[in-house]
mmCIF file of C-alpha atoms (C1' of nucleotides) in Angstrom:
data_model
loop_
_atom_site.group_PDB
_atom_site.id
_atom_site.type_symbol
_atom_site.label_atom_id
_atom_site.label_comp_id
_atom_site.label_asym_id
_atom_site.label_seq_id
_atom_site.Cartn_x
_atom_site.Cartn_y
_atom_site.Cartn_z
ATOM 1 C CA MET A 1 60.306 77.123 88.424
ATOM 2 C CA THR A 2 62.579 75.600 85.744
ATOM 3 C CA LYS A 3 61.286 75.803 82.237
ATOM 4 C CA ARG A 4 61.468 73.269 79.469
ATOM 5 C CA THR A 5 60.393 73.473 75.864
ATOM 6 C CA LEU A 6 60.128 70.899 73.170
ATOM 7 C CA PHE A 7 61.466 73.262 70.474
ATOM 8 C CA THR A 8 64.687 75.245 70.918
ATOM 9 C CA ARG A 9 65.280 78.842 69.924
ATOM 10 C CA GLU A 10 67.065 77.455 66.845
ATOM 11 C CA HIS A 11 63.850 75.678 65.754
ATOM 12 C CA ASP A 12 61.871 78.838 66.272
ATOM 13 C CA TYR A 13 64.413 80.902 64.292
ATOM 14 C CA ALA A 14 64.432 78.351 61.461
ATOM 15 C CA LEU A 15 60.619 78.680 61.176
ATOM 16 C CA ARG A 16 60.947 82.499 61.125
ATOM 17 C CA ILE A 17 63.535 82.379 58.394
ATOM 18 C CA ALA A 18 61.412 80.005 56.252
ATOM 19 C CA ALA A 19 58.284 82.105 56.758
ATOM 20 C CA TYR A 20 60.128 85.269 55.872
ATOM 21 C CA LEU A 21 61.633 83.805 52.726
ATOM 22 C CA ALA A 22 58.189 82.573 51.760
ATOM 23 C CA SER A 23 57.046 86.190 51.424
ATOM 24 C CA PHE A 24 59.251 86.734 48.353
ATOM 25 C CA ASN A 25 59.160 85.437 44.801
ATOM 26 C CA LYS A 26 61.435 82.582 43.968
ATOM 27 C CA ASP A 27 63.740 84.740 41.871
ATOM 28 C CA GLU A 28 64.423 87.117 44.716
ATOM 29 C CA ILE A 29 67.395 86.294 46.865
ATOM 30 C CA ILE A 30 67.595 87.556 50.425
ATOM 31 C CA SER A 31 70.773 88.180 52.336
ATOM 32 C CA VAL A 32 71.599 86.736 55.722
ATOM 33 C CA ASN A 33 71.994 90.314 56.872
ATOM 34 C CA GLU A 34 68.371 91.143 56.041
ATOM 35 C CA LEU A 35 67.130 87.951 57.677
ATOM 36 C CA SER A 36 69.214 88.709 60.776
ATOM 37 C CA THR A 37 67.893 92.273 61.084
ATOM 38 C CA LYS A 38 64.293 91.706 60.338
ATOM 39 C CA LEU A 39 63.947 88.508 62.295
ATOM 40 C CA ARG A 40 66.035 89.627 65.315
ATOM 41 C CA ILE A 41 68.498 86.818 65.132
ATOM 42 C CA SER A 42 72.263 87.385 65.418
ATOM 43 C CA LYS A 43 73.982 87.360 62.028
ATOM 44 C CA ILE A 44 76.168 84.390 62.766
ATOM 45 C CA PHE A 45 73.354 82.292 64.222
ATOM 46 C CA THR A 46 71.239 83.238 61.184
ATOM 47 C CA ALA A 47 74.049 82.152 58.845
ATOM 48 C CA ARG A 48 74.360 78.807 60.587
ATOM 49 C CA ILE A 49 70.631 78.084 60.432
ATOM 50 C CA VAL A 50 70.398 79.156 56.769
ATOM 51 C CA HIS A 51 73.257 76.740 56.139
ATOM 52 C CA LYS A 52 71.344 73.893 57.783
ATOM 53 C CA LEU A 53 68.288 74.692 55.688
ATOM 54 C CA ARG A 54 70.422 74.493 52.567
ATOM 55 C CA ILE A 55 71.833 71.121 53.631
ATOM 56 C CA ALA A 56 68.211 69.973 54.079
ATOM 57 C CA ASN A 57 67.495 71.197 50.566
ATOM 58 C CA ILE A 58 64.934 73.668 51.809
ATOM 59 C CA THR A 59 66.764 76.778 50.720
ATOM 60 C CA GLY A 60 69.149 77.453 47.907
ATOM 61 C CA ALA A 61 71.996 79.965 48.061
ATOM 62 C CA VAL A 62 73.857 82.292 45.722
ATOM 63 C CA GLN A 63 77.342 82.753 47.026
ATOM 64 C CA GLY A 64 79.610 85.728 46.642
ATOM 65 C CA LYS A 65 78.911 89.465 46.488
ATOM 66 C CA TYR A 66 75.169 90.265 46.258
ATOM 67 C CA GLY A 67 74.509 86.670 47.147
ATOM 68 C CA GLY A 68 71.732 85.424 49.367
ATOM 69 C CA VAL A 69 69.231 82.692 49.914
ATOM 70 C CA PHE A 70 65.798 81.671 48.743
ATOM 71 C CA LEU A 71 63.255 78.888 49.271
ATOM 72 C CA LYS A 72 63.800 76.074 46.799
ATOM 73 C CA SER A 73 60.154 74.931 46.730
ATOM 74 C CA PRO A 74 56.802 76.733 46.996
ATOM 75 C CA ALA A 75 55.898 77.313 50.686
ATOM 76 C CA GLU A 76 52.725 75.273 50.047
ATOM 77 C CA ASN A 77 54.974 72.242 49.747
ATOM 78 C CA LEU A 78 57.028 72.981 52.831
ATOM 79 C CA SER A 79 55.746 71.856 56.214
ATOM 80 C CA VAL A 80 56.587 73.119 59.694
ATOM 81 C CA TRP A 81 57.872 69.661 60.424
ATOM 82 C CA ASP A 82 60.228 69.801 57.438
ATOM 83 C CA VAL A 83 61.781 72.997 58.815
ATOM 84 C CA ILE A 84 61.975 71.617 62.406
ATOM 85 C CA ASN A 85 63.780 68.557 61.102
ATOM 86 C CA ALA A 86 66.274 70.580 59.119
ATOM 87 C CA VAL A 87 67.749 71.838 62.369
ATOM 88 C CA GLY A 88 68.903 68.307 63.070
ATOM 89 C CA THR A 89 67.740 67.677 66.623
ATOM 90 C CA ASP A 90 66.057 64.388 67.321
ATOM 91 C CA ILE A 91 62.802 65.546 68.929
ATOM 92 C CA LYS A 92 60.738 63.144 71.043
ATOM 93 C CA ILE A 93 57.987 63.588 73.649
ATOM 94 C CA ASN A 94 59.760 61.116 75.961
ATOM 95 C CA GLU A 95 63.050 59.338 75.978
ATOM 96 C CA CYS A 96 61.474 55.894 75.653
ATOM 97 C CA LEU A 97 60.445 56.769 72.124
ATOM 98 C CA ASN A 98 64.115 56.957 71.048
ATOM 99 C CA GLU A 99 65.106 54.328 68.515
ATOM 100 C CA HIS A 100 67.616 52.368 70.596
ATOM 101 C CA TYR A 101 65.968 52.826 73.958
ATOM 102 C CA SER A 102 65.404 49.652 75.897
ATOM 103 C CA CYS A 103 62.993 49.898 78.772
ATOM 104 C CA GLU A 104 64.439 48.611 82.027
ATOM 105 C CA LEU A 105 60.999 47.768 83.496
ATOM 106 C CA LEU A 106 60.352 44.045 83.675
ATOM 107 C CA PHE A 107 56.593 44.295 83.638
ATOM 108 C CA GLY A 108 54.596 45.993 80.901
ATOM 109 C CA CYS A 109 54.714 49.778 80.826
ATOM 110 C CA LYS A 110 51.689 51.230 79.067
ATOM 111 C CA PHE A 111 52.994 54.740 79.038
ATOM 112 C CA HIS A 112 55.141 54.028 76.033
ATOM 113 C CA HIS A 113 52.120 53.454 73.894
ATOM 114 C CA MET A 114 50.451 56.636 75.117
ATOM 115 C CA PHE A 115 53.598 58.691 74.474
ATOM 116 C CA HIS A 116 53.866 57.254 71.018
ATOM 117 C CA SER A 117 50.255 58.055 70.229
ATOM 118 C CA VAL A 118 50.439 61.604 71.492
ATOM 119 C CA GLU A 119 53.652 62.237 69.645
ATOM 120 C CA LYS A 120 52.112 60.950 66.421
ATOM 121 C CA ILE A 121 49.249 63.425 66.753
ATOM 122 C CA LEU A 122 51.724 66.264 67.245
ATOM 123 C CA ILE A 123 53.962 65.356 64.402
ATOM 124 C CA ASP A 124 51.096 64.679 61.984
ATOM 125 C CA ARG A 125 49.737 68.107 62.757
ATOM 126 C CA LEU A 126 53.122 69.744 62.155
ATOM 127 C CA LYS A 127 53.387 67.909 58.848
ATOM 128 C CA GLN A 128 50.001 69.257 57.815
ATOM 129 C CA GLU A 129 50.851 72.870 58.661
ATOM 130 C CA LYS A 130 52.459 74.428 55.637
ATOM 131 C CA ILE A 131 54.795 77.399 55.753
ATOM 132 C CA SER A 132 52.521 79.148 53.301
ATOM 133 C CA ASN A 133 50.071 79.618 56.172
ATOM 134 C CA TYR A 134 52.705 81.474 58.190
ATOM 135 C CA ILE A 135 54.121 84.084 55.718
ATOM 136 C CA PHE A 136 55.109 87.289 57.476
ATOM 137 C CA HIS A 137 53.296 90.355 56.117
ATOM 138 C CA GLN A 138 56.077 92.705 57.008
ATOM 139 C CA ILE A 139 57.032 96.071 55.529
ATOM 140 C CA LYS A 140 59.644 95.192 52.932
ATOM 141 C CA MET B 1 72.441 63.970 66.414
ATOM 142 C CA THR B 2 71.496 65.750 69.597
ATOM 143 C CA LYS B 3 68.374 64.602 71.257
ATOM 144 C CA ARG B 4 65.675 66.568 72.993
ATOM 145 C CA THR B 5 62.603 65.427 74.847
ATOM 146 C CA LEU B 6 59.652 67.348 76.201
ATOM 147 C CA PHE B 7 59.511 65.279 79.361
ATOM 148 C CA THR B 8 62.485 64.614 81.561
ATOM 149 C CA ARG B 9 63.524 61.351 83.245
ATOM 150 C CA GLU B 10 62.053 62.785 86.401
ATOM 151 C CA HIS B 11 58.617 63.124 84.740
ATOM 152 C CA ASP B 12 58.849 59.571 83.496
ATOM 153 C CA TYR B 13 59.846 58.287 86.911
ATOM 154 C CA ALA B 14 57.009 60.253 88.576
ATOM 155 C CA LEU B 15 54.541 58.492 86.246
ATOM 156 C CA ARG B 16 56.062 55.069 87.016
ATOM 157 C CA ILE B 17 55.714 55.764 90.708
ATOM 158 C CA ALA B 18 52.079 56.869 90.415
ATOM 159 C CA ALA B 19 51.246 53.871 88.260
ATOM 160 C CA TYR B 20 52.964 51.479 90.657
ATOM 161 C CA LEU B 21 51.203 52.895 93.701
ATOM 162 C CA ALA B 22 47.874 52.621 91.857
ATOM 163 C CA SER B 23 48.208 48.880 91.806
ATOM 164 C CA PHE B 24 47.699 48.733 95.595
ATOM 165 C CA ASN B 25 44.730 49.343 97.836
ATOM 166 C CA LYS B 26 44.621 52.649 99.618
ATOM 167 C CA ASP B 27 45.378 51.166 102.986
ATOM 168 C CA GLU B 28 48.650 49.643 101.766
ATOM 169 C CA ILE B 29 51.695 51.760 102.208
ATOM 170 C CA ILE B 30 54.721 51.198 99.951
ATOM 171 C CA SER B 31 58.275 52.008 100.905
ATOM 172 C CA VAL B 32 60.607 54.177 98.793
ATOM 173 C CA ASN B 33 62.956 51.180 98.830
ATOM 174 C CA GLU B 34 60.363 49.043 97.102
ATOM 175 C CA LEU B 35 59.532 51.793 94.578
ATOM 176 C CA SER B 36 63.198 52.257 93.882
ATOM 177 C CA THR B 37 63.972 48.549 93.340
ATOM 178 C CA LYS B 38 60.886 47.695 91.280
ATOM 179 C CA LEU B 39 60.889 50.801 89.174
ATOM 180 C CA ARG B 40 64.708 50.987 88.648
ATOM 181 C CA ILE B 41 65.166 54.425 89.984
ATOM 182 C CA SER B 42 67.906 55.318 92.473
ATOM 183 C CA LYS B 43 66.670 55.379 96.054
ATOM 184 C CA ILE B 44 67.501 59.026 96.599
ATOM 185 C CA PHE B 45 65.967 60.165 93.366
ATOM 186 C CA THR B 46 62.873 58.086 94.209
ATOM 187 C CA ALA B 47 62.623 59.760 97.592
ATOM 188 C CA ARG B 48 62.856 63.198 96.048
ATOM 189 C CA ILE B 49 60.176 62.494 93.517
ATOM 190 C CA VAL B 50 57.886 60.940 96.133
ATOM 191 C CA HIS B 51 58.355 64.066 98.200
ATOM 192 C CA LYS B 52 57.265 66.228 95.306
ATOM 193 C CA LEU B 53 54.180 64.073 94.811
ATOM 194 C CA ARG B 54 53.289 64.570 98.425
ATOM 195 C CA ILE B 55 53.770 68.359 98.163
ATOM 196 C CA ALA B 56 51.351 68.239 95.189
ATOM 197 C CA ASN B 57 48.891 66.321 97.346
ATOM 198 C CA ILE B 58 49.050 63.272 95.080
ATOM 199 C CA THR B 59 50.555 60.941 97.599
ATOM 200 C CA GLY B 60 50.365 60.706 101.318
ATOM 201 C CA ALA B 61 53.194 59.439 103.511
ATOM 202 C CA VAL B 62 53.538 57.604 106.828
ATOM 203 C CA GLN B 63 56.842 58.607 108.368
ATOM 204 C CA GLY B 64 59.048 56.586 110.693
ATOM 205 C CA LYS B 65 59.808 52.889 110.877
ATOM 206 C CA TYR B 66 57.553 50.785 108.578
ATOM 207 C CA GLY B 67 56.521 53.999 106.955
ATOM 208 C CA GLY B 68 55.869 54.472 103.251
ATOM 209 C CA VAL B 69 53.696 56.232 100.720
ATOM 210 C CA PHE B 70 50.313 55.742 99.091
ATOM 211 C CA LEU B 71 48.043 57.458 96.549
ATOM 212 C CA LYS B 72 45.699 59.889 98.217
ATOM 213 C CA SER B 73 42.974 59.616 95.635
ATOM 214 C CA PRO B 74 41.626 56.848 93.388
ATOM 215 C CA ALA B 75 43.793 56.507 90.206
ATOM 216 C CA GLU B 76 40.647 57.177 88.179
ATOM 217 C CA ASN B 77 40.791 60.771 89.439
ATOM 218 C CA LEU B 78 44.543 61.256 88.845
ATOM 219 C CA SER B 79 45.596 62.331 85.380
ATOM 220 C CA VAL B 80 48.933 61.941 83.635
ATOM 221 C CA TRP B 81 49.022 65.751 83.500
ATOM 222 C CA ASP B 82 48.527 66.022 87.270
ATOM 223 C CA VAL B 83 51.596 63.863 87.828
ATOM 224 C CA ILE B 84 53.676 65.692 85.210
ATOM 225 C CA ASN B 85 52.866 68.978 86.908
ATOM 226 C CA ALA B 86 53.761 67.686 90.330
ATOM 227 C CA VAL B 87 57.420 67.555 89.217
ATOM 228 C CA GLY B 88 57.376 71.327 89.015
ATOM 229 C CA THR B 89 58.845 72.032 85.582
ATOM 230 C CA ASP B 90 57.044 74.553 83.402
ATOM 231 C CA ILE B 91 56.517 72.582 80.208
ATOM 232 C CA LYS B 92 55.811 74.364 76.948
ATOM 233 C CA ILE B 93 56.020 73.384 73.300
ATOM 234 C CA ASN B 94 57.836 76.637 72.419
ATOM 235 C CA GLU B 95 59.313 79.487 74.444
ATOM 236 C CA CYS B 96 56.856 82.039 73.040
ATOM 237 C CA LEU B 97 54.123 80.337 75.036
ATOM 238 C CA ASN B 98 55.769 81.290 78.336
ATOM 239 C CA GLU B 99 53.716 83.696 80.451
ATOM 240 C CA HIS B 100 56.006 86.709 80.352
ATOM 241 C CA TYR B 101 57.436 86.218 76.882
ATOM 242 C CA SER B 102 57.293 89.230 74.680
ATOM 243 C CA CYS B 103 57.843 88.563 71.008
ATOM 244 C CA GLU B 104 60.508 90.731 69.441
ATOM 245 C CA LEU B 105 59.067 90.473 65.939
ATOM 246 C CA LEU B 106 57.443 93.718 64.792
ATOM 247 C CA PHE B 107 55.081 92.196 62.318
ATOM 248 C CA GLY B 108 52.595 89.478 63.148
ATOM 249 C CA CYS B 109 53.966 86.028 63.848
ATOM 250 C CA LYS B 110 51.328 83.374 63.227
ATOM 251 C CA PHE B 111 53.425 80.551 64.641
ATOM 252 C CA HIS B 112 52.447 81.548 68.160
ATOM 253 C CA HIS B 113 48.819 80.668 67.549
ATOM 254 C CA MET B 114 49.756 77.319 66.011
ATOM 255 C CA PHE B 115 52.052 76.416 68.913
ATOM 256 C CA HIS B 116 49.290 77.370 71.386
ATOM 257 C CA SER B 117 46.780 75.250 69.527
ATOM 258 C CA VAL B 118 49.054 72.189 69.314
ATOM 259 C CA GLU B 119 50.020 72.499 72.978
ATOM 260 C CA LYS B 120 46.405 72.625 73.987
ATOM 261 C CA ILE B 121 45.689 69.404 72.127
ATOM 262 C CA LEU B 122 48.596 67.732 73.906
ATOM 263 C CA ILE B 123 47.722 68.970 77.392
ATOM 264 C CA ASP B 124 44.014 68.191 76.999
ATOM 265 C CA ARG B 125 44.939 64.637 76.060
ATOM 266 C CA LEU B 126 47.254 64.259 79.057
ATOM 267 C CA LYS B 127 44.472 65.509 81.319
ATOM 268 C CA GLN B 128 42.075 62.869 79.947
ATOM 269 C CA GLU B 129 44.533 60.039 80.439
ATOM 270 C CA LYS B 130 44.037 58.705 83.936
ATOM 271 C CA ILE B 131 46.634 56.817 85.890
ATOM 272 C CA SER B 132 44.137 54.003 86.354
ATOM 273 C CA ASN B 133 44.709 53.133 82.694
ATOM 274 C CA TYR B 134 48.467 52.667 83.345
ATOM 275 C CA ILE B 135 48.572 50.417 86.381
ATOM 276 C CA PHE B 136 51.518 48.058 86.289
ATOM 277 C CA HIS B 137 50.610 44.377 86.493
ATOM 278 C CA GLN B 138 53.835 43.368 88.138
ATOM 279 C CA ILE B 139 54.577 40.376 90.403
ATOM 280 C CA LYS B 140 54.137 41.808 93.870
ATOM 281 C "C1'" DT C 1 93.314 91.733 38.929
ATOM 282 C "C1'" DT C 2 91.912 93.364 43.101
ATOM 283 C "C1'" DT C 3 88.472 94.355 46.407
ATOM 284 C "C1'" DA C 4 84.412 94.107 48.959
ATOM 285 C "C1'" DA C 5 80.601 91.641 50.137
ATOM 286 C "C1'" DT C 6 78.669 87.578 50.831
ATOM 287 C "C1'" DT C 7 77.871 82.573 52.129
ATOM 288 C "C1'" DA C 8 80.336 78.175 54.122
ATOM 289 C "C1'" DT C 9 82.338 75.847 57.781
ATOM 290 C "C1'" DT C 10 84.505 74.586 61.970
ATOM 291 C "C1'" DA C 11 85.762 75.533 66.596
ATOM 292 C "C1'" DC C 12 84.983 77.564 70.826
ATOM 293 C "C1'" DT C 13 82.489 79.290 75.258
ATOM 294 C "C1'" DA C 14 79.435 80.701 79.121
ATOM 295 C "C1'" DA C 15 75.194 79.737 81.139
ATOM 296 C "C1'" DT C 16 71.710 76.601 82.107
ATOM 297 C "C1'" DT C 17 69.603 72.254 82.925
ATOM 298 C "C1'" DT C 18 69.452 67.464 83.996
ATOM 299 C "C1'" DA C 19 70.234 63.524 86.437
ATOM 300 C "C1'" DG C 20 71.931 62.009 90.012
ATOM 301 C "C1'" DT C 21 74.621 61.830 94.722
ATOM 302 C "C1'" DA C 22 75.650 63.193 99.524
ATOM 303 C "C1'" DA C 23 74.577 64.443 103.951
ATOM 304 C "C1'" DT C 24 71.839 65.259 107.625
ATOM 305 C "C1'" DA C 25 67.371 65.979 110.116
ATOM 306 C "C1'" DT C 26 63.085 64.236 111.561
ATOM 307 C "C1'" DT C 27 59.743 60.843 112.682
ATOM 308 C "C1'" DT C 28 57.818 56.708 114.736
ATOM 309 C "C1'" DA C 29 57.259 51.489 115.711
ATOM 310 C "C1'" DA C 30 59.325 48.256 118.412
ATOM 311 C "C1'" DT D 1 66.672 53.880 123.047
ATOM 312 C "C1'" DT D 2 67.291 52.132 118.587
ATOM 313 C "C1'" DA D 3 66.473 51.135 113.887
ATOM 314 C "C1'" DA D 4 64.237 52.071 109.878
ATOM 315 C "C1'" DA D 5 61.897 54.981 107.376
ATOM 316 C "C1'" DT D 6 60.641 59.643 105.106
ATOM 317 C "C1'" DA D 7 61.976 64.871 104.719
ATOM 318 C "C1'" DT D 8 64.929 68.342 103.123
ATOM 319 C "C1'" DT D 9 68.763 70.883 101.432
ATOM 320 C "C1'" DA D 10 73.022 71.149 99.161
ATOM 321 C "C1'" DC D 11 76.196 69.680 95.908
ATOM 322 C "C1'" DT D 12 78.240 67.878 91.310
ATOM 323 C "C1'" DA D 13 79.439 66.023 86.645
ATOM 324 C "C1'" DA D 14 77.788 65.751 82.109
ATOM 325 C "C1'" DA D 15 75.174 67.345 78.509
ATOM 326 C "C1'" DT D 16 72.808 70.891 75.953
ATOM 327 C "C1'" DT D 17 71.754 75.393 74.395
ATOM 328 C "C1'" DA D 18 72.497 79.741 72.574
ATOM 329 C "C1'" DG D 19 75.518 82.244 70.995
ATOM 330 C "C1'" DT D 20 80.454 84.065 69.454
ATOM 331 C "C1'" DA D 21 84.809 83.878 66.919
ATOM 332 C "C1'" DA D 22 87.574 82.981 63.185
ATOM 333 C "C1'" DT D 23 88.619 81.838 58.802
ATOM 334 C "C1'" DA D 24 87.804 79.914 54.045
ATOM 335 C "C1'" DA D 25 85.550 80.110 49.752
ATOM 336 C "C1'" DT D 26 82.989 82.478 46.316
ATOM 337 C "C1'" DT D 27 81.624 86.024 43.102
ATOM 338 C "C1'" DA D 28 80.106 90.770 41.266
ATOM 339 C "C1'" DA D 29 82.032 94.916 40.359
ATOM 340 C "C1'" DA D 30 85.578 98.465 40.246
#
DNA sequence: TTTAATTATTACTAATTTAGTAATATTTAA
DNA sequence: TTAAATATTACTAAATTAGTAATAATTAAA
């Protein structure tokens, strides 16, 4: 049976990275190498995701030797939805919820409203869930 | 920006087909041609989806000349989730919810529980939503 | 000043999935 | 016997995902 998920591996990895960074103090910077090793993500893929998080203003970075990354804001202020969005994929329950979608059905289709309603429940929940609730208690 | 949906076009089309069939009495049989034209789905794709609905025991079919298909049960007893499942794609919010997934993280990952909880809310809702609420009021 | 270690950035690739088409077999009313 | 319909399997192009490769830019330390 074919499988389909709403979130990609990249979304999952972005959440891991945010949750891992949230276990450190703001003045500690963590290398991509450490993130990659501890979170079981390839180094290059980790670097790319970390970069996206920085573009989204979720992480900051110190470049150069002994550089690394850190969360810019307290994890209490960072939601799961924020991190999901930083990856830059337009996530919808169904295609008819896309911004420029025009439904080809001539008579009223009530599914649109249902999809919209269900999606709203999902997104509102992900906005409420803060990364501070998902901090990894790993051996440092 | 790349787009991603939980449901595919095929899921959407399956729902259209079920909702369209629900607007007829049980003794009326509707041809794939009619479904295809009214619902703006290619004839062949329509036939394939209709076939899947029959395999899932959602529709019945009368073969041969003047044949067609019909809903086997009242639309009040048919949920959106039933129709989604008939398409035969294993739908999950996140990959870690798949049956044989083993998480590679050594320390506890709390996201799994959250994904599970959110997915349950979504699926329970889709089970509650009956096709009878989505009947198309088209010009027959 | 040079080197090493690190993040930044863009381009590429193989595998998978989706969305749809093509072709043919089977069934049944007329 | 024929025509019109569903049944069934196989194929295909485009898009997406997940990941790799390569190189540039930056900065602490030797």
